């Protein structure tokens, strides 16, 4: 997925305005998910249910004066809606993993914006163990800027924090020396769209899924996470949190537009 993000998403996002790049990605994903739905769902059964719904709706119009028949037809419509939902479960289970992986790649570009040269941020290192365990020797070996405050130890949470100012644009690595072992964390500084890795995660699957750009720390590592504070990205179509809403709306719209051409019944 990182290779997909590097060779497919990156050229689209860096060369187009934010709203347009998100629209293009949403359109492609909407069409691909529609194709997946077609070949992972029971199209024949869905078609029969849809035809039954149309017949029941027509019967409601024709026999609207019959109260008993109206209630029976409404019950059949509710039952048909439930069956449609049940037939959508298998395609949803198939699609949930690839969609999650694609969204985690898109979040690298849209969720946060890079730091500006001269901007300050907080770096936090999460150590393994408990509060009573001995602390390793931790030093910041390389930084494209200067340390304002730190290191500050939060004993109860096994965390070390630095308040730093980053001076150089481009993508850099912050290098730490932990018990004579070199560990790196990427940092993005500059204008426009750049992949922003908020955290280099530990071995927890949720953190790895949400922060896929950097290699996670192994379970036996003294360090179980390094994260930076980045500013939110402004904007509706390609801004923090809003990009996700825009993606789902746009992908559904394009899926509905292309549904007749792909000949899929939902």
GROMACS .gro file of N, CA and C in nm, residues 44-199:
model
  468
   44UNK      N    1  -2.847  -1.215  -0.864
   44UNK     CA    2  -2.976  -1.271  -0.901
   44UNK      C    3  -3.078  -1.253  -0.788
   45UNK      N    4  -3.035  -1.284  -0.663
   45UNK     CA    5  -3.126  -1.270  -0.549
   45UNK      C    6  -3.162  -1.123  -0.526
   46UNK      N    7  -3.064  -1.035  -0.537
   46UNK     CA    8  -3.091  -0.892  -0.519
   46UNK      C    9  -3.188  -0.843  -0.626
   47UNK      N   10  -3.170  -0.890  -0.751
   47UNK     CA   11  -3.261  -0.851  -0.858
   47UNK      C   12  -3.404  -0.897  -0.831
   48UNK      N   13  -3.420  -1.019  -0.782
   48UNK     CA   14  -3.555  -1.069  -0.751
   48UNK      C   15  -3.618  -0.987  -0.639
   49UNK      N   16  -3.540  -0.949  -0.538
   49UNK     CA   17  -3.595  -0.868  -0.429
   49UNK      C   18  -3.634  -0.731  -0.481
   50UNK      N   19  -3.549  -0.671  -0.566
   50UNK     CA   20  -3.580  -0.540  -0.622
   50UNK      C   21  -3.709  -0.545  -0.705
   51UNK      N   22  -3.724  -0.651  -0.785
   51UNK     CA   23  -3.846  -0.665  -0.865
   51UNK      C   24  -3.968  -0.680  -0.775
   52UNK      N   25  -3.953  -0.754  -0.666
   52UNK     CA   26  -4.063  -0.770  -0.572
   52UNK      C   27  -4.102  -0.638  -0.506
   53UNK      N   28  -4.001  -0.555  -0.475
   53UNK     CA   29  -4.029  -0.423  -0.415
   53UNK      C   30  -4.108  -0.337  -0.513
   54UNK      N   31  -4.067  -0.339  -0.641
   54UNK     CA   32  -4.140  -0.260  -0.741
   54UNK      C   33  -4.285  -0.307  -0.752
   55UNK      N   34  -4.306  -0.439  -0.750
   55UNK     CA   35  -4.442  -0.492  -0.759
   55UNK      C   36  -4.525  -0.453  -0.637
   56UNK      N   37  -4.466  -0.458  -0.518
   56UNK     CA   38  -4.539  -0.421  -0.396
   56UNK      C   39  -4.573  -0.272  -0.396
   57UNK      N   40  -4.479  -0.188  -0.442
   57UNK     CA   41  -4.509  -0.044  -0.450
   57UNK      C   42  -4.622  -0.015  -0.548
   58UNK      N   43  -4.624  -0.089  -0.660
   58UNK     CA   44  -4.733  -0.071  -0.756
   58UNK      C   45  -4.865  -0.118  -0.694
   59UNK      N   46  -4.860  -0.228  -0.619
   59UNK     CA   47  -4.982  -0.277  -0.555
   59UNK      C   48  -5.033  -0.179  -0.451
   60UNK      N   49  -4.943  -0.110  -0.382
   60UNK     CA   50  -4.987  -0.010  -0.285
   60UNK      C   51  -5.066   0.102  -0.352
   61UNK      N   52  -5.024   0.139  -0.472
   61UNK     CA   53  -5.096   0.244  -0.543
   61UNK      C   54  -5.232   0.195  -0.593
   62UNK      N   55  -5.234   0.070  -0.640
   62UNK     CA   56  -5.358   0.017  -0.698
   62UNK      C   57  -5.463  -0.017  -0.593
   63UNK      N   58  -5.419  -0.065  -0.478
   63UNK     CA   59  -5.513  -0.113  -0.376
   63UNK      C   60  -5.500  -0.031  -0.247
   64UNK      N   61  -5.483   0.101  -0.260
   64UNK     CA   62  -5.466   0.186  -0.143
   64UNK      C   63  -5.591   0.195  -0.057
   65UNK      N   64  -5.706   0.154  -0.110
   65UNK     CA   65  -5.829   0.157  -0.030
   65UNK      C   66  -5.843   0.036   0.061
   66UNK      N   67  -5.762  -0.067   0.039
   66UNK     CA   68  -5.768  -0.188   0.123
   66UNK      C   69  -5.667  -0.175   0.236
   67UNK      N   70  -5.719  -0.151   0.357
   67UNK     CA   71  -5.630  -0.129   0.472
   67UNK      C   72  -5.550  -0.254   0.505
   68UNK      N   73  -5.614  -0.368   0.506
   68UNK     CA   74  -5.544  -0.492   0.540
   68UNK      C   75  -5.434  -0.524   0.441
   69UNK      N   76  -5.464  -0.511   0.311
   69UNK     CA   77  -5.362  -0.538   0.210
   69UNK      C   78  -5.247  -0.438   0.219
   70UNK      N   79  -5.280  -0.313   0.250
   70UNK     CA   80  -5.176  -0.210   0.263
   70UNK      C   81  -5.077  -0.246   0.373
   71UNK      N   82  -5.128  -0.291   0.488
   71UNK     CA   83  -5.038  -0.329   0.598
   71UNK      C   84  -4.953  -0.450   0.560
   72UNK      N   85  -5.012  -0.547   0.488
   72UNK     CA   86  -4.935  -0.665   0.448
   72UNK      C   87  -4.824  -0.627   0.350
   73UNK      N   88  -4.857  -0.539   0.257
   73UNK     CA   89  -4.757  -0.496   0.160
   73UNK      C   90  -4.644  -0.418   0.227
   74UNK      N   91  -4.678  -0.334   0.323
   74UNK     CA   92  -4.575  -0.261   0.396
   74UNK      C   93  -4.483  -0.356   0.474
   75UNK      N   94  -4.542  -0.459   0.531
   75UNK     CA   95  -4.461  -0.560   0.599
   75UNK      C   96  -4.365  -0.629   0.504
   76UNK      N   97  -4.414  -0.660   0.384
   76UNK     CA   98  -4.328  -0.722   0.283
   76UNK      C   99  -4.215  -0.628   0.240
   77UNK      N  100  -4.245  -0.499   0.232
   77UNK     CA  101  -4.140  -0.403   0.196
   77UNK      C  102  -4.032  -0.394   0.302
   78UNK      N  103  -4.071  -0.395   0.429
   78UNK     CA  104  -3.972  -0.393   0.537
   78UNK      C  105  -3.888  -0.521   0.535
   79UNK      N  106  -3.952  -0.634   0.509
   79UNK     CA  107  -3.879  -0.761   0.503
   79UNK      C  108  -3.781  -0.761   0.385
   80UNK      N  109  -3.825  -0.707   0.271
   80UNK     CA  110  -3.737  -0.701   0.155
   80UNK      C  111  -3.617  -0.611   0.181
   81UNK      N  112  -3.640  -0.498   0.252
   81UNK     CA  113  -3.529  -0.409   0.286
   81UNK      C  114  -3.428  -0.480   0.376
   82UNK      N  115  -3.477  -0.561   0.468
   82UNK     CA  116  -3.387  -0.637   0.556
   82UNK      C  117  -3.305  -0.737   0.476
   83UNK      N  118  -3.368  -0.805   0.379
   83UNK     CA  119  -3.296  -0.902   0.297
   83UNK      C  120  -3.188  -0.833   0.213
   84UNK      N  121  -3.220  -0.714   0.161
   84UNK     CA  122  -3.118  -0.639   0.085
   84UNK      C  123  -2.998  -0.606   0.173
   85UNK      N  124  -3.025  -0.567   0.296
   85UNK     CA  125  -2.917  -0.538   0.389
   85UNK      C  126  -2.834  -0.662   0.417
   86UNK      N  127  -2.902  -0.776   0.432
   86UNK     CA  128  -2.830  -0.902   0.459
   86UNK      C  129  -2.741  -0.941   0.341
   87UNK      N  130  -2.792  -0.922   0.218
   87UNK     CA  131  -2.713  -0.957   0.101
   87UNK      C  132  -2.594  -0.861   0.081
   88UNK      N  133  -2.595  -0.748   0.146
   88UNK     CA  134  -2.484  -0.653   0.134
   88UNK      C  135  -2.371  -0.680   0.234
   89UNK      N  136  -2.394  -0.773   0.328
   89UNK     CA  137  -2.294  -0.798   0.432
   89UNK      C  138  -2.167  -0.856   0.374
   90UNK      N  139  -2.179  -0.958   0.289
   90UNK     CA  140  -2.059  -1.022   0.233
   90UNK      C  141  -1.975  -0.924   0.152
   91UNK      N  142  -2.033  -0.845   0.059
   91UNK     CA  143  -1.950  -0.746  -0.011
   91UNK      C  144  -1.884  -0.645   0.083
   92UNK      N  145  -1.956  -0.604   0.188
   92UNK     CA  146  -1.898  -0.508   0.281
   92UNK      C  147  -1.777  -0.568   0.354
   93UNK      N  148  -1.787  -0.697   0.391
   93UNK     CA  149  -1.675  -0.762   0.458
   93UNK      C  150  -1.554  -0.774   0.365
   94UNK      N  151  -1.581  -0.795   0.235
   94UNK     CA  152  -1.471  -0.803   0.139
   94UNK      C  153  -1.406  -0.666   0.119
   95UNK      N  154  -1.488  -0.561   0.118
   95UNK     CA  155  -1.437  -0.428   0.085
   95UNK      C  156  -1.373  -0.356   0.203
   96UNK      N  157  -1.403  -0.395   0.326
   96UNK     CA  158  -1.363  -0.316   0.441
   96UNK      C  159  -1.211  -0.307   0.455
   97UNK      N  160  -1.139  -0.415   0.424
   97UNK     CA  161  -0.994  -0.412   0.438
   97UNK      C  162  -0.928  -0.324   0.333
   98UNK      N  163  -0.955  -0.343   0.201
   98UNK     CA  164  -0.890  -0.254   0.103
   98UNK      C  165  -0.928  -0.108   0.122
   99UNK      N  166  -1.054  -0.080   0.159
   99UNK     CA  167  -1.094   0.059   0.181
   99UNK      C  168  -1.017   0.119   0.298
  100UNK      N  169  -1.001   0.043   0.406
  100UNK     CA  170  -0.927   0.093   0.522
  100UNK      C  171  -0.782   0.122   0.486
  101UNK      N  172  -0.721   0.036   0.405
  101UNK     CA  173  -0.582   0.057   0.366
  101UNK      C  174  -0.566   0.180   0.277
  102UNK      N  175  -0.661   0.199   0.186
  102UNK     CA  176  -0.654   0.317   0.099
  102UNK      C  177  -0.676   0.445   0.180
  103UNK      N  178  -0.772   0.443   0.272
  103UNK     CA  179  -0.798   0.560   0.355
  103UNK      C  180  -0.677   0.596   0.442
  104UNK      N  181  -0.607   0.495   0.492
  104UNK     CA  182  -0.487   0.524   0.573
  104UNK      C  183  -0.380   0.591   0.490
  105UNK      N  184  -0.371   0.557   0.360
  105UNK     CA  185  -0.277   0.624   0.272
  105UNK      C  186  -0.320   0.768   0.243
  106UNK      N  187  -0.450   0.786   0.220
  106UNK     CA  188  -0.501   0.922   0.193
  106UNK      C  189  -0.484   1.012   0.315
  107UNK      N  190  -0.498   0.955   0.435
  107UNK     CA  191  -0.484   1.035   0.556
  107UNK      C  192  -0.343   1.093   0.569
  108UNK      N  193  -0.242   1.026   0.513
  108UNK     CA  194  -0.107   1.079   0.518
  108UNK      C  195  -0.098   1.215   0.448
  109UNK      N  196  -0.185   1.237   0.348
  109UNK     CA  197  -0.179   1.360   0.269
  109UNK      C  198  -0.278   1.465   0.316
  110UNK      N  199  -0.396   1.421   0.361
  110UNK     CA  200  -0.506   1.515   0.386
  110UNK      C  201  -0.530   1.546   0.533
  111UNK      N  202  -0.491   1.458   0.624
  111UNK     CA  203  -0.529   1.477   0.764
  111UNK      C  204  -0.451   1.590   0.832
  112UNK      N  205  -0.325   1.603   0.801
  112UNK     CA  206  -0.241   1.707   0.862
  112UNK      C  207  -0.160   1.776   0.754
  113UNK      N  208  -0.118   1.896   0.783
  113UNK     CA  209  -0.031   1.967   0.689
  113UNK      C  210   0.111   1.973   0.746
  114UNK      N  211   0.211   1.980   0.659
  114UNK     CA  212   0.350   1.983   0.707
  114UNK      C  213   0.377   2.106   0.793
  115UNK      N  214   0.480   2.098   0.872
  115UNK     CA  215   0.525   2.214   0.948
  115UNK      C  216   0.584   2.318   0.853
  116UNK      N  217   0.582   2.441   0.896
  116UNK     CA  218   0.646   2.550   0.822
  116UNK      C  219   0.785   2.574   0.879
  117UNK      N  220   0.882   2.616   0.797
  117UNK     CA  221   1.015   2.647   0.851
  117UNK      C  222   1.006   2.749   0.963
  118UNK      N  223   1.069   2.718   1.074
  118UNK     CA  224   1.065   2.804   1.192
  118UNK      C  225   0.951   2.772   1.287
  119UNK      N  226   0.864   2.677   1.252
  119UNK     CA  227   0.750   2.643   1.338
  119UNK      C  228   0.793   2.546   1.448
  120UNK      N  229   0.731   2.559   1.564
  120UNK     CA  230   0.761   2.471   1.677
  120UNK      C  231   0.664   2.354   1.682
  121UNK      N  232   0.710   2.243   1.738
  121UNK     CA  233   0.626   2.126   1.755
  121UNK      C  234   0.674   2.047   1.876
  122UNK      N  235   0.591   1.952   1.918
  122UNK     CA  236   0.624   1.867   2.032
  122UNK      C  237   0.652   1.726   1.981
  123UNK      N  238   0.764   1.671   2.021
  123UNK     CA  239   0.800   1.533   1.989
  123UNK      C  240   0.787   1.450   2.117
  124UNK      N  241   0.717   1.338   2.107
  124UNK     CA  242   0.695   1.252   2.224
  124UNK      C  243   0.741   1.111   2.192
  125UNK      N  244   0.824   1.057   2.278
  125UNK     CA  245   0.871   0.919   2.264
  125UNK      C  246   0.807   0.834   2.374
  126UNK      N  247   0.743   0.725   2.332
  126UNK     CA  248   0.680   0.632   2.427
  126UNK      C  249   0.773   0.513   2.449
  127UNK      N  250   0.811   0.491   2.577
  127UNK     CA  251   0.900   0.381   2.611
  127UNK      C  252   0.820   0.261   2.659
  128UNK      N  253   0.877   0.144   2.643
  128UNK     CA  254   0.814   0.023   2.695
  128UNK      C  255   0.842   0.009   2.844
  129UNK      N  256   0.772  -0.084   2.907
  129UNK     CA  257   0.795  -0.109   3.050
  129UNK      C  258   0.699  -0.033   3.139
  130UNK      N  259   0.730  -0.032   3.267
  130UNK     CA  260   0.647   0.035   3.368
  130UNK      C  261   0.725   0.150   3.431
  131UNK      N  262   0.656   0.227   3.514
  131UNK     CA  263   0.717   0.345   3.576
  131UNK      C  264   0.834   0.312   3.666
  132UNK      N  265   0.837   0.190   3.719
  132UNK     CA  266   0.945   0.151   3.810
  132UNK      C  267   1.066   0.093   3.740
  133UNK      N  268   1.055   0.068   3.609
  133UNK     CA  269   1.168   0.012   3.535
  133UNK      C  270   1.276   0.118   3.517
  134UNK      N  271   1.402   0.077   3.504
  134UNK     CA  272   1.510   0.175   3.480
  134UNK      C  273   1.493   0.243   3.346
  135UNK      N  274   1.530   0.371   3.340
  135UNK     CA  275   1.516   0.448   3.218
  135UNK      C  276   1.640   0.431   3.131
  136UNK      N  277   1.620   0.413   3.000
  136UNK     CA  278   1.736   0.404   2.911
  136UNK      C  279   1.798   0.541   2.890
  137UNK      N  280   1.918   0.539   2.836
  137UNK     CA  281   1.984   0.664   2.797
  137UNK      C  282   1.928   0.708   2.662
  138UNK      N  283   1.864   0.826   2.659
  138UNK     CA  284   1.800   0.875   2.537
  138UNK      C  285   1.857   1.012   2.503
  139UNK      N  286   1.910   1.024   2.380
  139UNK     CA  287   1.963   1.151   2.332
  139UNK      C  288   1.910   1.177   2.192
  140UNK      N  289   1.892   1.305   2.158
  140UNK     CA  290   1.855   1.343   2.022
  140UNK      C  291   1.984   1.366   1.945
  141UNK      N  292   2.016   1.272   1.855
  141UNK     CA  293   2.144   1.277   1.785
  141UNK      C  294   2.143   1.369   1.665
  142UNK      N  295   2.028   1.384   1.598
  142UNK     CA  296   2.022   1.466   1.477
  142UNK      C  297   1.884   1.529   1.468
  143UNK      N  298   1.881   1.661   1.444
  143UNK     CA  299   1.755   1.734   1.434
  143UNK      C  300   1.772   1.849   1.335
  144UNK      N  301   1.681   1.863   1.236
  144UNK     CA  302   1.691   1.976   1.142
  144UNK      C  303   1.637   2.104   1.202
  145UNK      N  304   1.688   2.140   1.319
  145UNK     CA  305   1.641   2.258   1.389
  145UNK      C  306   1.707   2.267   1.525
  146UNK      N  307   1.633   2.316   1.624
  146UNK     CA  308   1.690   2.334   1.757
  146UNK      C  309   1.589   2.292   1.864
  147UNK      N  310   1.640   2.245   1.976
  147UNK     CA  311   1.557   2.207   2.090
  147UNK      C  312   1.531   2.330   2.175
  148UNK      N  313   1.402   2.358   2.198
  148UNK     CA  314   1.365   2.471   2.284
  148UNK      C  315   1.359   2.427   2.429
  149UNK      N  316   1.291   2.316   2.453
  149UNK     CA  317   1.277   2.260   2.588
  149UNK      C  318   1.286   2.109   2.580
  150UNK      N  319   1.354   2.049   2.676
  150UNK     CA  320   1.357   1.903   2.682
  150UNK      C  321   1.499   1.850   2.688
  151UNK      N  322   1.508   1.721   2.713
  151UNK     CA  323   1.397   1.626   2.727
  151UNK      C  324   1.325   1.637   2.862
  152UNK      N  325   1.193   1.621   2.859
  152UNK     CA  326   1.110   1.622   2.979
  152UNK      C  327   1.052   1.482   2.997
  153UNK      N  328   1.076   1.424   3.113
  153UNK     CA  329   1.027   1.288   3.139
  153UNK      C  330   0.893   1.292   3.212
  154UNK      N  331   0.799   1.214   3.161
  154UNK     CA  332   0.671   1.192   3.231
  154UNK      C  333   0.680   1.051   3.290
  155UNK      N  334   0.719   1.044   3.416
  155UNK     CA  335   0.756   0.918   3.478
  155UNK      C  336   0.641   0.818   3.474
  156UNK      N  337   0.521   0.861   3.513
  156UNK     CA  338   0.407   0.769   3.526
  156UNK      C  339   0.366   0.708   3.392
  157UNK      N  340   0.393   0.778   3.280
  157UNK     CA  341   0.351   0.730   3.149
  157UNK      C  342   0.466   0.678   3.064
  158UNK      N  343   0.587   0.679   3.117
  158UNK     CA  344   0.706   0.633   3.045
  158UNK      C  345   0.723   0.708   2.913
  159UNK      N  346   0.710   0.840   2.917
  159UNK     CA  347   0.722   0.922   2.798
  159UNK      C  348   0.832   1.026   2.815
  160UNK      N  349   0.893   1.063   2.703
  160UNK     CA  350   0.993   1.169   2.699
  160UNK      C  351   0.949   1.269   2.592
  161UNK      N  352   0.947   1.397   2.625
  161UNK     CA  353   0.897   1.500   2.533
  161UNK      C  354   1.004   1.606   2.508
  162UNK      N  355   1.002   1.659   2.385
  162UNK     CA  356   1.088   1.770   2.346
  162UNK      C  357   1.003   1.876   2.277
  163UNK      N  358   1.030   2.000   2.310
  163UNK     CA  359   0.971   2.113   2.237
  163UNK      C  360   1.080   2.164   2.143
  164UNK      N  361   1.057   2.153   2.011
  164UNK     CA  362   1.162   2.184   1.915
  164UNK      C  363   1.112   2.284   1.811
  165UNK      N  364   1.206   2.350   1.747
  165UNK     CA  365   1.177   2.437   1.633
  165UNK      C  366   1.250   2.381   1.512
  166UNK      N  367   1.174   2.360   1.403
  166UNK     CA  368   1.230   2.303   1.281
  166UNK      C  369   1.260   2.417   1.183
  167UNK      N  370   1.382   2.419   1.130
  167UNK     CA  371   1.425   2.532   1.047
  167UNK      C  372   1.435   2.501   0.899
  168UNK      N  373   1.449   2.375   0.861
  168UNK     CA  374   1.476   2.340   0.722
  168UNK      C  375   1.354   2.278   0.657
  169UNK      N  376   1.325   2.322   0.534
  169UNK     CA  377   1.217   2.261   0.456
  169UNK      C  378   1.262   2.125   0.401
  170UNK      N  379   1.166   2.046   0.355
  170UNK     CA  380   1.186   1.916   0.295
  170UNK      C  381   1.152   1.806   0.395
  171UNK      N  382   1.167   1.682   0.353
  171UNK     CA  383   1.143   1.566   0.438
  171UNK      C  384   1.275   1.526   0.503
  172UNK      N  385   1.274   1.519   0.636
  172UNK     CA  386   1.395   1.489   0.711
  172UNK      C  387   1.370   1.371   0.805
  173UNK      N  388   1.479   1.326   0.866
  173UNK     CA  389   1.472   1.227   0.973
  173UNK      C  390   1.528   1.287   1.100
  174UNK      N  391   1.454   1.271   1.208
  174UNK     CA  392   1.506   1.302   1.341
  174UNK      C  393   1.565   1.173   1.396
  175UNK      N  394   1.690   1.177   1.436
  175UNK     CA  395   1.761   1.057   1.480
  175UNK      C  396   1.780   1.062   1.631
  176UNK      N  397   1.746   0.953   1.698
  176UNK     CA  398   1.762   0.940   1.843
  176UNK      C  399   1.864   0.832   1.873
  177UNK      N  400   1.936   0.854   1.982
  177UNK     CA  401   2.030   0.755   2.034
  177UNK      C  402   1.971   0.699   2.163
  178UNK      N  403   1.924   0.575   2.157
  178UNK     CA  404   1.860   0.509   2.272
  178UNK      C  405   1.948   0.391   2.313
  179UNK      N  406   2.020   0.407   2.424
  179UNK     CA  407   2.114   0.303   2.470
  179UNK      C  408   2.208   0.263   2.356
  180UNK      N  409   2.265   0.365   2.289
  180UNK     CA  410   2.361   0.346   2.179
  180UNK      C  411   2.299   0.282   2.055
  181UNK      N  412   2.167   0.280   2.046
  181UNK     CA  413   2.099   0.231   1.926
  181UNK      C  414   2.034   0.349   1.854
  182UNK      N  415   2.060   0.360   1.724
  182UNK     CA  416   2.007   0.472   1.646
  182UNK      C  417   1.865   0.440   1.597
  183UNK      N  418   1.771   0.531   1.626
  183UNK     CA  419   1.632   0.518   1.582
  183UNK      C  420   1.591   0.648   1.514
  184UNK      N  421   1.515   0.638   1.406
  184UNK     CA  422   1.480   0.756   1.327
  184UNK      C  423   1.329   0.775   1.322
  185UNK      N  424   1.289   0.901   1.311
  185UNK     CA  425   1.147   0.937   1.291
  185UNK      C  426   1.143   1.045   1.183
  186UNK      N  427   1.057   1.024   1.082
  186UNK     CA  428   1.049   1.120   0.972
  186UNK      C  429   0.974   1.246   1.016
  187UNK      N  430   1.003   1.358   0.950
  187UNK     CA  431   0.934   1.483   0.975
  187UNK      C  432   0.921   1.556   0.842
  188UNK      N  433   0.802   1.611   0.817
  188UNK     CA  434   0.772   1.680   0.691
  188UNK      C  435   0.764   1.829   0.716
  189UNK      N  436   0.842   1.906   0.640
  189UNK     CA  437   0.845   2.052   0.654
  189UNK      C  438   0.839   2.113   0.515
  190UNK      N  439   0.742   2.201   0.492
  190UNK     CA  440   0.733   2.266   0.363
  190UNK      C  441   0.592   2.311   0.329
  191UNK      N  442   0.574   2.353   0.205
  191UNK     CA  443   0.446   2.403   0.156
  191UNK      C  444   0.373   2.293   0.078
  192UNK      N  445   0.244   2.314   0.060
  192UNK     CA  446   0.166   2.225  -0.024
  192UNK      C  447   0.139   2.091   0.041
  193UNK      N  448   0.119   1.990  -0.045
  193UNK     CA  449   0.085   1.856   0.002
  193UNK      C  450   0.211   1.771   0.010
  194UNK      N  451   0.231   1.711   0.127
  194UNK     CA  452   0.339   1.617   0.151
  194UNK      C  453   0.285   1.505   0.238
  195UNK      N  454   0.337   1.382   0.223
  195UNK     CA  455   0.293   1.275   0.314
  195UNK      C  456   0.344   1.304   0.454
  196UNK      N  457   0.251   1.308   0.549
  196UNK     CA  458   0.283   1.343   0.687
  196UNK      C  459   0.259   1.221   0.776
  197UNK      N  460   0.365   1.170   0.834
  197UNK     CA  461   0.354   1.058   0.928
  197UNK      C  462   0.354   1.114   1.070
  198UNK      N  463   0.238   1.117   1.130
  198UNK     CA  464   0.225   1.172   1.265
  198UNK      C  465   0.298   1.087   1.366
  199UNK      N  466   0.299   0.956   1.346
  199UNK     CA  467   0.358   0.865   1.444
  199UNK      C  468   0.437   0.756   1.374
   0.00000   0.00000   0.00000
